[in-house]
Amino acid sequence: MKTKTINQLKKEYWDEWNKIRKRRHNYTSSFELLNSLTVIADRIVREIAEYSGAPSQDVCIIALGGYARCEMAPYSDIDLLILHKGELTSSQEKFLQTFATSMWDLKLLPGIQIKELNEIQQSALDDEIVKTSFMDNRLVMGDNNLYEDFKNILKLKVIGRGKKEFLILKISEVRRRSKKYRDSIYRLEPNIKEGGGGIRDLNTIYWITKTLYGSSDLDYLIKQRIISVKDYEKLRKCADFLFRVRCELHYFHGRKYDVLNLESQKAVASELGYSDSANVLAVEQFLKDYYIAARTIADISETILESTISKITPKHPNAVTKPVSLGYGFYKYNRYLSVDSSEIFKKDPLKLLKIFKIATEKGLRLSDATMHLIRENLYLIDDAYVKKYGRYFLYIISNFPNSAKTVNKLVKTGVFFQFIPEFKHIVCKAQFDMYHYYTVDEHTVIALRHIDDLASTLPFRYHVYQEVFKSLERRDLLALVILLHDIGKGQGKNHSELGAKMAVGICKRLGLNMDESDVVSSLIRHHLLMSHISQRRDLHDIEVINHFISYFDDEEDIKLLYLLTYADMNAVGGQVFSEWKNMLLTELYEKSIKALSAESLTAEFDAVVARKKRKISERYENRDFVNYALNSMDDEYVYSNKLKHIYRHLGMILQLSTVNNVLVVSEKRDDLKCVEFTVCTYDFIGLLRKLAGVFSLYDMNILGAQIYTFDNNIAIDTIQVSNIKEHTGIIDEKSSKIQEMIKKVINHELEIEKLLEEKTESFLSGGKKSVTKQADKIVFDNDISTLYTVVDVYTEDKVGLLYNLLTVFEKMHINVVKAKISTDVDRVVDSFYIIDKNKNKVTGDSEISRIKTRLMKILKETG
């Protein structure tokens, strides 16, 4: 007789579920929380089965997966196997239908498999996913004898029959997931289930233990001497933390969701009890603990996988694996490097470094015993040792193309921290923003890996970097600078300045002389300078080049900074280092190297201008037009543009008339992954603003804008645009429509203001705000140029941003002469070269303050 209705069962279950949610922080461990959720899941499954008329014989309900392991996370599926014996009777079929429908009615997300006992063996052997799901099983209710038959089939005919193949498959899956879900554990938004060091790694350890040793208890790994008691305890602690995170992540999203995304990170940190400190955000403290836990799980998992591989790898009966001597007391055994004596490092402490060089060059792993021995002998690396062997340390960390691999080994054993203990501060240190994809230490090692790649074959577009790398005299200083460039992060606002000061002490400790220390310290202090100048300043301005090279003594310093900047920008992740930024960075490098050897940049500038003007004069027969052209073009325009571009511009001017008053051409720039639009028209206040509005309508990012005005009020504006969501070819296909739109807007046939307003409203209604929004900032620079004031606007990227900023300048009668736009994920820096209505720089404090106030107001209004 049915004592409770479905609605009653539903209310009772979800009331209890919500009670568990409210008191979840009272549980001493996540395992208790998961078990509580499992208990109420068991209860509701039994009650629904009874409500549905569950048979007492020949049918049983078996829990599978995480539910079977009593690891029931909030909103996770209740995975069940309904096992029956023989053909289903009509009453059994009715039960199954009612049961499944009721489970869905209660919103329990059931995952139900229905199998006949004789199907179990074949189903498991035919489908590895099914086989894996059967590995974790627990009787919830029903015929116990039938359940025992099920377990016997699994033990004798499934697991026992294909044990080796199953283990190889599981290990291969770990390797595949490693490539699919991460190029690093330390991602900005890690997948806590499938990613490295995630829950799936814990599952794999469980499956290996059960398959290989027939035990469900992970402490069996201690008995088999695969892991130590200490590692087992760390594994349990990290698993507890990981499950806590997963539960909070599910609660936050209100559904099963395993990506620890930016949107959830702050909330999860708060729920887990983290709070902001003076220098570190709560969310960054939380993420550091997450990354440490994931790394620990990944390392222990790797140890277990390697042990498993060695146990199941077939050995030829006549083959005898012998150790191969590598000299120095080191030998190779299979894929591992081991030592011949536990006293080897005490007898010759230099071998504590030499072993890493040999292991990397031979492509060998350090055996667990060897790594343990190295850690036991770390005390030998004292201050005197560091001073004596500091240069050898630099030698092995700059062993390109194996530098990053060597550093990873040094870090894993702790040797690295004996030389640079300051590095511990940035280990697993997260940066809560959308710009940095990795923790600080991982970003650093990835940057080193990009230099390793320069020692290998890369696409031709990187040939300049490779040539510079090959010509470098001090590769050891490059490696050191890369490793230290972010060492000051998390200790104050100006990490470059702090890092430079810390580097002085580190260099002294390593035995470097004062000149070498000055180079390292200076490069760290200015490690953002080259990206800043290349992306935000006019590289055709000789004052900019002179300003840049004033920081350096010789070519070697610029080469080091060039490669550091290249590695740093690439190691951020995502699509930060675009072809456009690549071009700008290399242009600045080549111009600065050339400027160092030039006796006078001004004399060279004048010579280039004179030569180009002579060529222009010779090209056209119409002397009146030649005179007009030469008188209209300022020297900077002539110097900045290639002759073929000047000829194209002059050709457009010749076609311009009152009837044909707007000319627009576009060109696909495959080299820069952008499309370049050139607009020739009669100049008017707000021209660039209207152009910016048109590109905003088509979701185009403006990379740069070159604005020139000839006599007779003729303007030539060249603008480079891109869209990270669309291939350059697609943008090029739209170019004719964009050209028509530009003409209509300039001729007042369309109101760009109204079109943009409608688009912005649509965007804001459906879009999301950045969860890592940083404060807006406006900086005036009156030092870089004698002719112009440069204004840098740091803000969150949004539709119509450039248009809105240009509107402010226009209303204030400020003339924007040049514009450079730098976009990094969700944040932009728009740089404007401006002069006032009298064509003078803006230098007065009151005027600067007035412009800042107006710009900040528009940022807040559109934010």
PDB file of N, CA, C and O in Angstrom, residues 14 57 87 119-120 135 146 211 231 241 260 289 297 363 391 502 546 578 677 682 691 694 727 736 767 851 858:
ATOM      1  N   TRP A  14      13.690  17.247  -0.764  1.00  0.00           N
ATOM      2  CA  TRP A  14      14.316  18.552  -1.003  1.00  0.00           C
ATOM      3  C   TRP A  14      14.407  19.383   0.275  1.00  0.00           C
ATOM      4  O   TRP A  14      15.326  20.207   0.417  1.00  0.00           O
ATOM      5  N   GLN A  57      12.062 -10.099  -5.621  1.00  0.00           N
ATOM      6  CA  GLN A  57      13.011 -11.066  -6.164  1.00  0.00           C
ATOM      7  C   GLN A  57      13.320 -10.754  -7.633  1.00  0.00           C
ATOM      8  O   GLN A  57      12.541 -10.142  -8.341  1.00  0.00           O
ATOM      9  N   GLU A  87      13.472 -12.783 -18.398  1.00  0.00           N
ATOM     10  CA  GLU A  87      12.614 -11.835 -19.112  1.00  0.00           C
ATOM     11  C   GLU A  87      11.796 -11.022 -18.114  1.00  0.00           C
ATOM     12  O   GLU A  87      11.357 -11.532 -17.077  1.00  0.00           O
ATOM     13  N   GLU A 119      23.488 -10.138 -19.676  1.00  0.00           N
ATOM     14  CA  GLU A 119      24.000  -9.092 -20.563  1.00  0.00           C
ATOM     15  C   GLU A 119      25.237  -8.389 -19.983  1.00  0.00           C
ATOM     16  O   GLU A 119      25.948  -7.696 -20.706  1.00  0.00           O
ATOM     17  N   ILE A 120      25.452  -8.576 -18.695  1.00  0.00           N
ATOM     18  CA  ILE A 120      26.487  -7.795 -18.000  1.00  0.00           C
ATOM     19  C   ILE A 120      27.869  -8.022 -18.601  1.00  0.00           C
ATOM     20  O   ILE A 120      28.592  -7.073 -18.920  1.00  0.00           O
ATOM     21  N   MET A 135      32.556  -0.555 -12.514  1.00  0.00           N
ATOM     22  CA  MET A 135      33.647  -0.721 -11.548  1.00  0.00           C
ATOM     23  C   MET A 135      33.237  -0.266 -10.153  1.00  0.00           C
ATOM     24  O   MET A 135      33.581  -0.873  -9.142  1.00  0.00           O
ATOM     25  N   LEU A 146      21.129 -11.805  -6.410  1.00  0.00           N
ATOM     26  CA  LEU A 146      21.342 -11.317  -7.774  1.00  0.00           C
ATOM     27  C   LEU A 146      22.533 -10.361  -7.817  1.00  0.00           C
ATOM     28  O   LEU A 146      23.343 -10.399  -8.750  1.00  0.00           O
ATOM     29  N   THR A 211      41.474  -2.644  -9.479  1.00  0.00           N
ATOM     30  CA  THR A 211      41.742  -3.601 -10.561  1.00  0.00           C
ATOM     31  C   THR A 211      43.010  -4.401 -10.304  1.00  0.00           C
ATOM     32  O   THR A 211      43.044  -5.630 -10.463  1.00  0.00           O
ATOM     33  N   ASP A 231      52.500  10.683   1.712  1.00  0.00           N
ATOM     34  CA  ASP A 231      51.818  10.972   0.449  1.00  0.00           C
ATOM     35  C   ASP A 231      50.339  10.586   0.523  1.00  0.00           C
ATOM     36  O   ASP A 231      49.471  11.281  -0.034  1.00  0.00           O
ATOM     37  N   PHE A 241      39.743  18.704   0.132  1.00  0.00           N
ATOM     38  CA  PHE A 241      39.652  20.101  -0.323  1.00  0.00           C
ATOM     39  C   PHE A 241      38.977  20.182  -1.694  1.00  0.00           C
ATOM     40  O   PHE A 241      38.108  21.032  -1.925  1.00  0.00           O
ATOM     41  N   LEU A 260      35.871  25.774 -12.734  1.00  0.00           N
ATOM     42  CA  LEU A 260      36.007  26.809 -11.706  1.00  0.00           C
ATOM     43  C   LEU A 260      36.235  28.138 -12.421  1.00  0.00           C
ATOM     44  O   LEU A 260      37.352  28.636 -12.525  1.00  0.00           O
ATOM     45  N   ASP A 289      45.690  27.741  -2.967  1.00  0.00           N
ATOM     46  CA  ASP A 289      45.468  26.457  -2.288  1.00  0.00           C
ATOM     47  C   ASP A 289      44.921  25.412  -3.264  1.00  0.00           C
ATOM     48  O   ASP A 289      45.283  24.233  -3.193  1.00  0.00           O
ATOM     49  N   ILE A 297      47.920  16.208  -6.142  1.00  0.00           N
ATOM     50  CA  ILE A 297      47.177  15.049  -6.657  1.00  0.00           C
ATOM     51  C   ILE A 297      47.797  14.566  -7.970  1.00  0.00           C
ATOM     52  O   ILE A 297      47.962  13.362  -8.189  1.00  0.00           O
ATOM     53  N   GLY A 363      67.035  12.947 -21.624  1.00  0.00           N
ATOM     54  CA  GLY A 363      65.587  12.728 -21.683  1.00  0.00           C
ATOM     55  C   GLY A 363      65.108  11.725 -20.663  1.00  0.00           C
ATOM     56  O   GLY A 363      64.178  10.950 -20.925  1.00  0.00           O
ATOM     57  N   ARG A 391      77.199  30.245 -10.765  1.00  0.00           N
ATOM     58  CA  ARG A 391      77.305  30.344 -12.226  1.00  0.00           C
ATOM     59  C   ARG A 391      76.988  29.009 -12.900  1.00  0.00           C
ATOM     60  O   ARG A 391      76.458  28.985 -14.013  1.00  0.00           O
ATOM     61  N   MET A 502      64.845  43.119  -5.442  1.00  0.00           N
ATOM     62  CA  MET A 502      65.094  41.744  -5.001  1.00  0.00           C
ATOM     63  C   MET A 502      66.170  41.087  -5.854  1.00  0.00           C
ATOM     64  O   MET A 502      66.983  40.303  -5.354  1.00  0.00           O
ATOM     65  N   ASN A 546      64.208  57.681 -29.458  1.00  0.00           N
ATOM     66  CA  ASN A 546      65.266  58.242 -28.600  1.00  0.00           C
ATOM     67  C   ASN A 546      64.950  58.030 -27.123  1.00  0.00           C
ATOM     68  O   ASN A 546      65.829  57.720 -26.321  1.00  0.00           O
ATOM     69  N   SER A 578      49.224  38.844 -30.504  1.00  0.00           N
ATOM     70  CA  SER A 578      48.680  38.783 -31.857  1.00  0.00           C
ATOM     71  C   SER A 578      49.761  39.127 -32.880  1.00  0.00           C
ATOM     72  O   SER A 578      50.846  39.587 -32.529  1.00  0.00           O
ATOM     73  N   PHE A 677      41.616  49.781 -43.621  1.00  0.00           N
ATOM     74  CA  PHE A 677      40.737  50.686 -44.362  1.00  0.00           C
ATOM     75  C   PHE A 677      41.414  52.050 -44.495  1.00  0.00           C
ATOM     76  O   PHE A 677      41.941  52.579 -43.512  1.00  0.00           O
ATOM     77  N   TYR A 682      36.877  65.095 -47.206  1.00  0.00           N
ATOM     78  CA  TYR A 682      37.126  66.440 -46.699  1.00  0.00           C
ATOM     79  C   TYR A 682      36.976  66.411 -45.182  1.00  0.00           C
ATOM     80  O   TYR A 682      35.971  65.939 -44.662  1.00  0.00           O
ATOM     81  N   LEU A 691      34.005  57.286 -37.878  1.00  0.00           N
ATOM     82  CA  LEU A 691      34.612  56.056 -38.384  1.00  0.00           C
ATOM     83  C   LEU A 691      34.659  54.995 -37.290  1.00  0.00           C
ATOM     84  O   LEU A 691      34.368  53.819 -37.522  1.00  0.00           O
ATOM     85  N   VAL A 694      31.284  53.385 -36.903  1.00  0.00           N
ATOM     86  CA  VAL A 694      30.967  52.393 -37.938  1.00  0.00           C
ATOM     87  C   VAL A 694      31.618  51.050 -37.604  1.00  0.00           C
ATOM     88  O   VAL A 694      30.968  49.991 -37.684  1.00  0.00           O
ATOM     89  N   HIS A 727      37.617  35.193 -38.780  1.00  0.00           N
ATOM     90  CA  HIS A 727      38.821  35.127 -39.593  1.00  0.00           C
ATOM     91  C   HIS A 727      38.920  36.386 -40.449  1.00  0.00           C
ATOM     92  O   HIS A 727      37.913  36.991 -40.820  1.00  0.00           O
ATOM     93  N   SER A 736      33.044  45.583 -48.276  1.00  0.00           N
ATOM     94  CA  SER A 736      32.256  46.433 -49.185  1.00  0.00           C
ATOM     95  C   SER A 736      31.065  47.050 -48.455  1.00  0.00           C
ATOM     96  O   SER A 736      30.721  48.220 -48.673  1.00  0.00           O
ATOM     97  N   GLY A 767      24.612  41.013 -22.410  1.00  0.00           N
ATOM     98  CA  GLY A 767      26.005  40.731 -22.084  1.00  0.00           C
ATOM     99  C   GLY A 767      26.261  40.628 -20.597  1.00  0.00           C
ATOM    100  O   GLY A 767      25.417  40.926 -19.762  1.00  0.00           O
ATOM    101  N   ILE A 851      39.929  67.633 -18.573  1.00  0.00           N
ATOM    102  CA  ILE A 851      39.813  66.549 -19.559  1.00  0.00           C
ATOM    103  C   ILE A 851      39.663  65.203 -18.854  1.00  0.00           C
ATOM    104  O   ILE A 851      38.827  64.367 -19.228  1.00  0.00           O
ATOM    105  N   ILE A 858      32.518  59.791 -18.744  1.00  0.00           N
ATOM    106  CA  ILE A 858      31.959  58.983 -19.836  1.00  0.00           C
ATOM    107  C   ILE A 858      32.244  57.505 -19.616  1.00  0.00           C
ATOM    108  O   ILE A 858      31.445  56.635 -19.978  1.00  0.00           O
TER     109      ILE A 858
END
